Amino acid sequence: MKTDFDRIINRRHTHSYKWDQSLKLFGDQDILPLWVADMDFESPPAVRKALEARAALGVYGYSIKNEAYVDAIIHWYQRRHGWTIEREWLSDVPSVVTSLSIAVDVFSEPGGSVILQSPVYYPFYDVIRMNGREVAKNPLVIRNGRYEMDYDHLEELMAGGAKLMLLCSPHNPGGRVWEREELLRLGELCLKHGVTVISDEIHCDLALPGHRHIPFASLSEELSQITLTALAPTKTFNLPGLQSSFIVTANAAMKRKFDYRVKALSLHMTNFFTHEAVMAAYNEGEAWLDELIEYVAGNVEYAIAYLAEHLPEVKPMRPDGTYLLWVDCRGLGLDIKGLKSLMFEKARVAFSEGSAFGTEGQGWLRINLACPRSLLTDALERFCEAASNRS
Ligand SMILES: Cc1ncc(COP(=O)(O)O)c(C=O)c1O
């Protein structure tokens, strides 16, 4: 392995959302943060080089979107996902959540219902409710230790008038990389009931060995016409602070509507730095990503084995993808307050508390595994010890 993912990088006092908010959020400056989904690894060296060269220009004027940037995206999706994206299907947006929010605004009616599958990444709820829509909740069901979709209930929601769905694929926090048959069955229902799909595929590049991400819009021509896919290189290459994202839709009318709103909000201008970083990542970061996935897969195995040995009352859900581990802690017999106190006060670690992902997440915790193994070990030790000694 060329990259030293074991190297500890001190991110404190860098205005880090993850590392420099512990006192404010958890009441303890020195808590180990394994919550928000950014990684404690340096991005691929080519990204840093590209940013340094850009910074060295010294004049930071308005930028234009260049063709090489679009090529880098198109080639990446062709190579890694076998998905052919046409140039005119793409638009830039500052972030994936921006796209989700705009999509709710332009593709649903005020007061209308928007489907999500809970538990799910918490901004899904915000973008629905804060745009004055209702959450139409389709809880995932656990079968054989993993989440599956409840198609009967989904169809009831669609037949009941919900005409927009926010799909999380791969799924955060459950780590499911949805399989072709699952997505096709979902697609059938959407086509039958005239439902538009906003597919958040930000974790698409992080399928773990043995799993393959399938872009929902790539399944068929018909499905590509009802789908807007929200994508970004930011999880893949650890660039979330650069705020770089894009949408893909083959439906020209949908794209026009979406772009109009982006322009109305004046979110269409290109950041001076991001395109250079994204090009470097997609064109030169592939080997780095393969190594990263191997390292994360090692952390997944390590964490699952560690928990099984030291705290068998908790049951991790083995992820197919993402660097997030969703752990069922209901066996500890603690309520939300108790789990928070166990983490923040007794163990002095910050995982994400599960009820933030919806009521179905109550009693669960989400651990961010994208950190050096030694840090993960420290966090697991602290947590298991505190949990074993809880009174
Ligand atoms: C499913 C999902 N969508 C979106 C985001 C955030 O994307 P962005 O920072 O581009 O809004 C995350 C971050 O964790 C995520 O897990």
CSV table of C-alpha atoms and ligand atoms in Angstrom, one decimal:
chain,number,residue,atom,x,y,z
A,1,MET,CA,0.0,0.0,0.0
A,2,LYS,CA,1.5,3.3,-1.1
A,3,THR,CA,-0.6,5.6,1.2
A,4,ASP,CA,0.0,5.5,4.9
A,5,PHE,CA,-3.6,5.5,6.2
A,6,ASP,CA,-2.2,4.7,9.7
A,7,ARG,CA,-0.6,8.1,10.0
A,8,ILE,CA,-2.3,10.3,12.6
A,9,ILE,CA,-2.9,13.8,11.3
A,10,ASN,CA,-3.6,16.4,14.0
A,11,ARG,CA,-6.7,18.2,12.8
A,12,ARG,CA,-7.4,20.1,16.0
A,13,HIS,CA,-7.3,23.9,15.7
A,14,THR,CA,-7.9,23.9,12.0
A,15,HIS,CA,-11.5,25.1,12.2
A,16,SER,CA,-12.5,21.5,11.6
A,17,TYR,CA,-16.3,20.8,11.9
A,18,LYS,CA,-15.4,17.4,13.2
A,19,TRP,CA,-12.5,18.1,15.6
A,20,ASP,CA,-13.0,21.7,16.8
A,21,GLN,CA,-16.6,21.6,18.0
A,22,SER,CA,-16.3,19.0,20.8
A,23,LEU,CA,-16.6,21.4,23.7
A,24,LYS,CA,-19.6,23.1,22.2
A,25,LEU,CA,-21.4,20.0,21.1
A,26,PHE,CA,-20.4,17.4,23.7
A,27,GLY,CA,-19.1,19.5,26.6
A,28,ASP,CA,-15.5,18.1,26.4
A,29,GLN,CA,-12.7,19.4,24.2
A,30,ASP,CA,-10.8,16.2,24.2
A,31,ILE,CA,-13.6,13.8,23.1
A,32,LEU,CA,-12.6,11.5,20.2
A,33,PRO,CA,-14.9,12.5,17.2
A,34,LEU,CA,-16.0,9.6,15.0
A,35,TRP,CA,-19.3,11.2,13.9
A,36,VAL,CA,-19.7,13.5,10.9
A,37,ALA,CA,-18.8,11.8,7.6
A,38,ASP,CA,-15.4,13.2,6.8
A,39,MET,CA,-12.2,11.2,6.9
A,40,ASP,CA,-9.1,11.7,8.9
A,41,PHE,CA,-7.0,11.0,5.9
A,42,GLU,CA,-5.2,13.3,3.5
A,43,SER,CA,-6.8,13.5,0.0
A,44,PRO,CA,-4.8,12.0,-2.9
A,45,PRO,CA,-1.5,13.8,-3.4
A,46,ALA,CA,-2.5,15.0,-6.9
A,47,VAL,CA,-5.4,16.9,-5.3
A,48,ARG,CA,-3.1,18.8,-3.0
A,49,LYS,CA,-0.7,19.5,-5.8
A,50,ALA,CA,-3.5,20.9,-8.0
A,51,LEU,CA,-4.8,23.1,-5.2
A,52,GLU,CA,-1.3,24.4,-4.4
A,53,ALA,CA,-0.8,25.3,-8.0
A,54,ARG,CA,-4.1,27.1,-8.1
A,55,ALA,CA,-3.4,29.0,-4.9
A,56,ALA,CA,0.0,30.1,-6.3
A,57,LEU,CA,-1.8,32.0,-9.0
A,58,GLY,CA,-2.6,34.7,-6.4
A,59,VAL,CA,-5.5,36.2,-8.4
A,60,TYR,CA,-8.7,34.5,-7.3
A,61,GLY,CA,-11.2,35.8,-9.9
A,62,TYR,CA,-14.4,34.3,-11.2
A,63,SER,CA,-13.9,31.0,-12.9
A,64,ILE,CA,-15.5,29.2,-15.8
A,65,LYS,CA,-16.5,25.6,-16.1
A,66,ASN,CA,-14.0,23.9,-18.4
A,67,GLU,CA,-14.4,21.0,-20.7
A,68,ALA,CA,-11.6,19.0,-19.1
A,69,TYR,CA,-13.5,19.0,-15.8
A,70,VAL,CA,-16.6,17.6,-17.5
A,71,ASP,CA,-14.5,15.0,-19.3
A,72,ALA,CA,-13.0,13.9,-15.9
A,73,ILE,CA,-16.5,13.3,-14.5
A,74,ILE,CA,-17.7,11.5,-17.6
A,75,HIS,CA,-14.7,9.2,-17.8
A,76,TRP,CA,-14.9,8.4,-14.1
A,77,TYR,CA,-18.5,7.2,-14.3
A,78,GLN,CA,-17.8,5.3,-17.4
A,79,ARG,CA,-14.8,3.5,-15.9
A,80,ARG,CA,-15.9,2.9,-12.4
A,81,HIS,CA,-19.6,2.4,-12.9
A,82,GLY,CA,-20.1,1.6,-16.5
A,83,TRP,CA,-22.5,4.5,-16.8
A,84,THR,CA,-22.5,6.7,-19.9
A,85,ILE,CA,-23.3,10.3,-18.9
A,86,GLU,CA,-23.9,12.9,-21.7
A,87,ARG,CA,-22.3,16.3,-21.2
A,88,GLU,CA,-25.7,18.1,-21.3
A,89,TRP,CA,-27.0,16.0,-18.5
A,90,LEU,CA,-24.7,17.6,-15.9
A,91,SER,CA,-25.0,20.8,-13.8
A,92,ASP,CA,-22.8,22.0,-11.0
A,93,VAL,CA,-24.2,22.6,-7.5
A,94,PRO,CA,-22.3,23.5,-4.3
A,95,SER,CA,-23.4,20.5,-2.4
A,96,VAL,CA,-25.6,17.4,-2.6
A,97,VAL,CA,-27.9,18.6,0.1
A,98,THR,CA,-28.4,21.8,-1.9
A,99,SER,CA,-29.6,19.6,-4.8
A,100,LEU,CA,-31.9,17.6,-2.6
A,101,SER,CA,-33.5,20.8,-1.3
A,102,ILE,CA,-33.9,22.4,-4.7
A,103,ALA,CA,-35.3,19.2,-6.1
A,104,VAL,CA,-37.9,19.1,-3.3
A,105,ASP,CA,-38.8,22.7,-4.1
A,106,VAL,CA,-39.2,22.3,-7.9
A,107,PHE,CA,-40.5,18.7,-8.2
A,108,SER,CA,-43.1,18.6,-5.5
A,109,GLU,CA,-46.1,20.9,-4.5
A,110,PRO,CA,-46.2,22.9,-1.3
A,111,GLY,CA,-47.8,20.7,1.3
A,112,GLY,CA,-47.2,17.6,-0.8
A,113,SER,CA,-45.7,14.4,0.5
A,114,VAL,CA,-42.1,13.3,-0.2
A,115,ILE,CA,-41.0,9.7,0.4
A,116,LEU,CA,-37.8,8.8,2.3
A,117,GLN,CA,-36.7,5.5,3.7
A,118,SER,CA,-35.9,5.7,7.4
A,119,PRO,CA,-33.6,5.6,9.2
A,120,VAL,CA,-31.8,8.0,6.9
A,121,TYR,CA,-29.2,10.8,6.7
A,122,TYR,CA,-30.9,13.5,8.8
A,123,PRO,CA,-30.9,16.4,6.2
A,124,PHE,CA,-33.4,14.3,4.2
A,125,TYR,CA,-36.0,15.3,6.8
A,126,ASP,CA,-34.9,18.9,6.8
A,127,VAL,CA,-35.1,19.5,3.1
A,128,ILE,CA,-38.6,18.1,3.0
A,129,ARG,CA,-39.9,19.9,6.1
A,130,MET,CA,-38.1,23.1,5.7
A,131,ASN,CA,-39.5,23.4,2.2
A,132,GLY,CA,-43.0,23.1,3.6
A,133,ARG,CA,-43.6,19.5,2.5
A,134,GLU,CA,-44.7,16.4,4.5
A,135,VAL,CA,-42.4,13.4,5.2
A,136,ALA,CA,-43.9,10.2,3.8
A,137,LYS,CA,-41.9,7.7,5.8
A,138,ASN,CA,-41.2,4.2,4.4
A,139,PRO,CA,-39.3,2.5,7.2
A,140,LEU,CA,-36.7,0.0,6.0
A,141,VAL,CA,-37.1,-3.5,7.5
A,142,ILE,CA,-34.3,-5.6,8.9
A,143,ARG,CA,-34.1,-9.1,7.3
A,144,ASN,CA,-31.2,-11.4,7.8
A,145,GLY,CA,-29.3,-8.6,9.6
A,146,ARG,CA,-29.6,-6.0,6.8
A,147,TYR,CA,-32.0,-3.4,5.7
A,148,GLU,CA,-34.4,-4.1,2.9
A,149,MET,CA,-37.2,-2.0,1.3
A,150,ASP,CA,-40.8,-2.5,2.3
A,151,TYR,CA,-42.4,-2.4,-1.2
A,152,ASP,CA,-46.0,-2.9,-0.1
A,153,HIS,CA,-45.8,0.1,2.2
A,154,LEU,CA,-44.0,2.0,-0.5
A,155,GLU,CA,-46.7,1.4,-2.9
A,156,GLU,CA,-49.4,2.5,-0.4
A,157,LEU,CA,-47.5,5.8,-0.1
A,158,MET,CA,-47.3,6.3,-3.8
A,159,ALA,CA,-50.9,5.3,-4.4
A,160,GLY,CA,-51.8,7.8,-1.6
A,161,GLY,CA,-50.3,10.7,-3.6
A,162,ALA,CA,-46.6,10.9,-2.8
A,163,LYS,CA,-45.1,11.8,-6.2
A,164,LEU,CA,-41.5,12.4,-5.2
A,165,MET,CA,-39.0,10.1,-3.5
A,166,LEU,CA,-35.6,10.8,-2.0
A,167,LEU,CA,-33.5,7.6,-2.5
A,168,CYS,CA,-30.3,7.2,-0.5
A,169,SER,CA,-28.1,4.8,-2.6
A,170,PRO,CA,-25.8,3.5,-1.1
A,171,HIS,CA,-27.7,3.9,2.1
A,172,ASN,CA,-26.5,6.0,5.0
A,173,PRO,CA,-26.6,4.9,7.8
A,174,GLY,CA,-27.3,1.3,7.0
A,175,GLY,CA,-24.5,0.8,4.5
A,176,ARG,CA,-26.6,-1.0,2.0
A,177,VAL,CA,-25.4,-1.0,-1.6
A,178,TRP,CA,-28.8,-1.7,-3.2
A,179,GLU,CA,-28.8,-4.6,-5.7
A,180,ARG,CA,-30.1,-4.5,-9.2
A,181,GLU,CA,-33.3,-6.5,-8.5
A,182,GLU,CA,-34.1,-4.2,-5.5
A,183,LEU,CA,-33.7,-1.1,-7.6
A,184,LEU,CA,-35.6,-2.5,-10.5
A,185,ARG,CA,-38.5,-3.4,-8.2
A,186,LEU,CA,-38.4,0.1,-6.8
A,187,GLY,CA,-38.3,1.5,-10.3
A,188,GLU,CA,-41.3,-0.4,-11.4
A,189,LEU,CA,-43.4,1.1,-8.6
A,190,CYS,CA,-42.1,4.6,-9.5
A,191,LEU,CA,-43.1,4.2,-13.1
A,192,LYS,CA,-46.4,2.7,-12.3
A,193,HIS,CA,-47.4,5.6,-10.0
A,194,GLY,CA,-45.7,8.5,-11.8
A,195,VAL,CA,-43.1,9.1,-9.0
A,196,THR,CA,-40.0,11.2,-9.6
A,197,VAL,CA,-36.8,9.9,-8.0
A,198,ILE,CA,-34.0,12.1,-6.5
A,199,SER,CA,-31.2,9.6,-6.1
A,200,ASP,CA,-28.5,10.7,-3.6
A,201,GLU,CA,-25.5,8.6,-4.7
A,202,ILE,CA,-22.8,10.5,-2.9
A,203,HIS,CA,-21.4,7.2,-1.4
A,204,CYS,CA,-21.4,5.5,-4.8
A,205,ASP,CA,-17.6,5.1,-5.1
A,206,LEU,CA,-17.4,3.5,-1.6
A,207,ALA,CA,-18.8,0.0,-2.3
A,208,LEU,CA,-16.8,-2.5,-0.3
A,209,PRO,CA,-15.2,-5.6,-1.9
A,210,GLY,CA,-17.9,-8.0,-3.2
A,211,HIS,CA,-20.4,-5.2,-3.8
A,212,ARG,CA,-21.1,-3.1,-6.8
A,213,HIS,CA,-23.0,0.2,-6.9
A,214,ILE,CA,-25.6,0.5,-9.6
A,215,PRO,CA,-26.7,4.0,-10.6
A,216,PHE,CA,-30.5,4.1,-10.4
A,217,ALA,CA,-30.7,6.1,-13.6
A,218,SER,CA,-28.5,3.7,-15.5
A,219,LEU,CA,-31.0,0.8,-15.1
A,220,SER,CA,-33.2,1.7,-18.1
A,221,GLU,CA,-34.1,4.6,-20.5
A,222,GLU,CA,-37.5,4.9,-18.8
A,223,LEU,CA,-35.9,5.2,-15.3
A,224,SER,CA,-33.3,7.7,-16.5
A,225,GLN,CA,-36.3,9.9,-17.5
A,226,ILE,CA,-37.8,10.1,-14.0
A,227,THR,CA,-34.5,10.5,-12.1
A,228,LEU,CA,-32.2,13.2,-11.0
A,229,THR,CA,-29.0,11.9,-9.5
A,230,ALA,CA,-27.1,14.0,-6.9
A,231,LEU,CA,-23.4,13.2,-7.0
A,232,ALA,CA,-20.1,14.5,-5.6
A,233,PRO,CA,-16.5,13.5,-5.4
A,234,THR,CA,-16.4,14.8,-1.8
A,235,LYS,CA,-16.9,11.6,0.2
A,236,THR,CA,-14.8,9.5,-2.2
A,237,PHE,CA,-11.7,11.7,-1.9
A,238,ASN,CA,-12.3,13.5,1.3
A,239,LEU,CA,-13.1,17.0,-0.1
A,240,PRO,CA,-16.3,17.9,1.6
A,241,GLY,CA,-15.0,21.3,2.7
A,242,LEU,CA,-14.4,22.2,-0.9
A,243,GLN,CA,-18.1,22.1,-1.6
A,244,SER,CA,-18.2,20.5,-5.0
A,245,SER,CA,-21.1,18.6,-6.4
A,246,PHE,CA,-23.2,18.0,-9.5
A,247,ILE,CA,-26.4,16.6,-10.7
A,248,VAL,CA,-27.1,14.3,-13.6
A,249,THR,CA,-30.4,14.0,-15.4
A,250,ALA,CA,-31.3,12.8,-18.9
A,251,ASN,CA,-34.7,14.4,-18.7
A,252,ALA,CA,-34.2,17.8,-20.4
A,253,ALA,CA,-37.4,19.3,-18.9
A,254,MET,CA,-36.4,18.3,-15.4
A,255,LYS,CA,-32.9,19.7,-15.9
A,256,ARG,CA,-34.3,23.1,-17.2
A,257,LYS,CA,-36.5,23.4,-14.1
A,258,PHE,CA,-33.7,22.5,-11.8
A,259,ASP,CA,-31.1,24.8,-13.5
A,260,TYR,CA,-33.6,27.7,-13.4
A,261,ARG,CA,-33.9,27.5,-9.7
A,262,VAL,CA,-30.1,27.1,-9.2
A,263,LYS,CA,-29.7,30.3,-11.3
A,264,ALA,CA,-32.5,32.1,-9.4
A,265,LEU,CA,-30.6,31.4,-6.1
A,266,SER,CA,-27.3,32.4,-7.8
A,267,LEU,CA,-25.7,29.1,-7.0
A,268,HIS,CA,-24.4,28.5,-10.5
A,269,MET,CA,-21.0,30.1,-10.4
A,270,THR,CA,-17.9,27.9,-10.2
A,271,ASN,CA,-15.6,28.1,-7.2
A,272,PHE,CA,-12.1,29.0,-8.0
A,273,PHE,CA,-10.5,25.9,-6.5
A,274,THR,CA,-12.9,23.0,-6.8
A,275,HIS,CA,-12.7,22.1,-10.4
A,276,GLU,CA,-8.9,21.7,-10.3
A,277,ALA,CA,-9.2,19.5,-7.3
A,278,VAL,CA,-12.0,17.4,-8.8
A,279,MET,CA,-10.1,16.9,-12.1
A,280,ALA,CA,-7.0,15.8,-10.2
A,281,ALA,CA,-9.0,13.4,-8.0
A,282,TYR,CA,-10.9,11.7,-10.9
A,283,ASN,CA,-8.0,11.6,-13.3
A,284,GLU,CA,-5.2,10.7,-10.8
A,285,GLY,CA,-6.8,9.4,-7.6
A,286,GLU,CA,-8.1,6.0,-8.7
A,287,ALA,CA,-5.2,3.9,-7.2
A,288,TRP,CA,-5.5,5.9,-4.0
A,289,LEU,CA,-9.2,5.1,-3.8
A,290,ASP,CA,-8.6,1.4,-4.3
A,291,GLU,CA,-6.2,1.5,-1.4
A,292,LEU,CA,-8.6,3.5,0.8
A,293,ILE,CA,-11.4,1.0,0.2
A,294,GLU,CA,-9.0,-1.8,1.3
A,295,TYR,CA,-8.1,0.1,4.4
A,296,VAL,CA,-11.7,0.9,5.3
A,297,ALA,CA,-12.7,-2.8,4.7
A,298,GLY,CA,-10.0,-3.7,7.2
A,299,ASN,CA,-11.5,-1.3,9.7
A,300,VAL,CA,-14.9,-2.7,9.2
A,301,GLU,CA,-13.7,-6.2,9.9
A,302,TYR,CA,-11.7,-5.0,12.9
A,303,ALA,CA,-14.5,-3.1,14.4
A,304,ILE,CA,-17.0,-5.9,14.0
A,305,ALA,CA,-14.6,-8.4,15.5
A,306,TYR,CA,-13.7,-6.0,18.4
A,307,LEU,CA,-17.3,-5.4,19.3
A,308,ALA,CA,-18.2,-9.1,19.1
A,309,GLU,CA,-15.4,-9.9,21.5
A,310,HIS,CA,-15.7,-7.0,24.0
A,311,LEU,CA,-19.3,-6.0,23.9
A,312,PRO,CA,-21.5,-8.8,22.5
A,313,GLU,CA,-24.7,-7.0,23.7
A,314,VAL,CA,-24.3,-4.6,20.7
A,315,LYS,CA,-24.8,-5.8,17.1
A,316,PRO,CA,-23.2,-4.0,14.2
A,317,MET,CA,-24.9,-4.2,10.8
A,318,ARG,CA,-22.2,-5.3,8.3
A,319,PRO,CA,-22.1,-2.5,5.6
A,320,ASP,CA,-21.9,-3.3,1.9
A,321,GLY,CA,-20.5,0.2,1.3
A,322,THR,CA,-19.7,3.6,2.9
A,323,TYR,CA,-17.2,4.0,5.7
A,324,LEU,CA,-20.0,4.1,8.3
A,325,LEU,CA,-20.8,1.3,10.8
A,326,TRP,CA,-24.4,1.2,12.1
A,327,VAL,CA,-24.5,-0.5,15.5
A,328,ASP,CA,-27.6,-1.7,17.3
A,329,CYS,CA,-27.0,-0.8,20.9
A,330,ARG,CA,-30.5,-1.6,22.1
A,331,GLY,CA,-29.1,-4.5,24.1
A,332,LEU,CA,-27.5,-2.0,26.4
A,333,GLY,CA,-30.9,-1.0,27.7
A,334,LEU,CA,-30.3,2.7,27.5
A,335,ASP,CA,-32.5,5.5,26.3
A,336,ILE,CA,-31.3,8.4,24.1
A,337,LYS,CA,-30.0,10.4,27.1
A,338,GLY,CA,-28.3,7.3,28.5
A,339,LEU,CA,-26.5,6.5,25.3
A,340,LYS,CA,-25.3,10.1,24.9
A,341,SER,CA,-24.1,10.2,28.5
A,342,LEU,CA,-22.3,6.8,27.9
A,343,MET,CA,-20.5,8.2,24.9
A,344,PHE,CA,-19.8,11.8,25.8
A,345,GLU,CA,-19.3,11.7,29.5
A,346,LYS,CA,-18.2,8.1,30.4
A,347,ALA,CA,-16.4,6.9,27.2
A,348,ARG,CA,-15.4,10.4,25.9
A,349,VAL,CA,-16.1,9.4,22.3
A,350,ALA,CA,-18.6,10.9,19.9
A,351,PHE,CA,-20.3,8.5,17.5
A,352,SER,CA,-23.6,9.7,15.9
A,353,GLU,CA,-26.6,9.1,18.0
A,354,GLY,CA,-29.1,7.1,16.1
A,355,SER,CA,-32.4,8.9,16.7
A,356,ALA,CA,-31.1,11.8,14.6
A,357,PHE,CA,-31.7,9.5,11.6
A,358,GLY,CA,-35.4,9.0,12.5
A,359,THR,CA,-37.3,7.3,15.3
A,360,GLU,CA,-36.2,3.9,13.8
A,361,GLY,CA,-32.6,4.8,14.7
A,362,GLN,CA,-33.3,5.0,18.4
A,363,GLY,CA,-31.0,2.8,20.4
A,364,TRP,CA,-28.4,2.7,17.5
A,365,LEU,CA,-25.1,4.5,17.0
A,366,ARG,CA,-23.2,5.3,13.8
A,367,ILE,CA,-19.4,5.0,13.9
A,368,ASN,CA,-17.3,6.8,11.3
A,369,LEU,CA,-14.6,4.2,10.4
A,370,ALA,CA,-12.6,6.5,8.1
A,371,CYS,CA,-9.7,7.1,10.5
A,372,PRO,CA,-6.4,5.5,11.3
A,373,ARG,CA,-6.8,2.0,13.0
A,374,SER,CA,-5.1,3.2,16.2
A,375,LEU,CA,-7.7,5.9,16.6
A,376,LEU,CA,-10.5,3.5,16.0
A,377,THR,CA,-9.0,1.1,18.5
A,378,ASP,CA,-8.8,3.9,21.1
A,379,ALA,CA,-12.5,4.8,20.5
A,380,LEU,CA,-13.7,1.2,20.6
A,381,GLU,CA,-11.7,0.5,23.8
A,382,ARG,CA,-13.1,3.6,25.5
A,383,PHE,CA,-16.7,2.8,24.4
A,384,CYS,CA,-16.6,-0.9,25.3
A,385,GLU,CA,-15.0,-0.3,28.6
A,386,ALA,CA,-17.5,2.4,29.6
A,387,ALA,CA,-20.4,0.3,28.4
A,388,SER,CA,-19.2,-2.8,30.3
A,389,ASN,CA,-18.9,-0.8,33.5
A,390,ARG,CA,-22.2,1.1,33.2
A,391,SER,CA,-24.3,0.9,36.3
B,1,LIG,C1,-26.2,10.4,2.0
B,1,LIG,C2,-25.5,11.8,2.1
B,1,LIG,N1,-25.9,12.8,1.3
B,1,LIG,C3,-25.3,14.0,1.3
B,1,LIG,C4,-24.3,14.2,2.2
B,1,LIG,C5,-23.6,15.6,2.3
B,1,LIG,O1,-23.3,16.0,1.1
B,1,LIG,P1,-22.9,17.5,0.8
B,1,LIG,O2,-21.9,17.9,1.9
B,1,LIG,O3,-22.4,17.6,-0.6
B,1,LIG,O4,-24.2,18.3,1.0
B,1,LIG,C6,-23.8,13.2,3.1
B,1,LIG,C7,-22.8,13.4,4.1
B,1,LIG,O5,-22.5,12.6,4.9
B,1,LIG,C8,-24.5,11.9,3.0
B,1,LIG,O6,-24.1,10.9,3.8
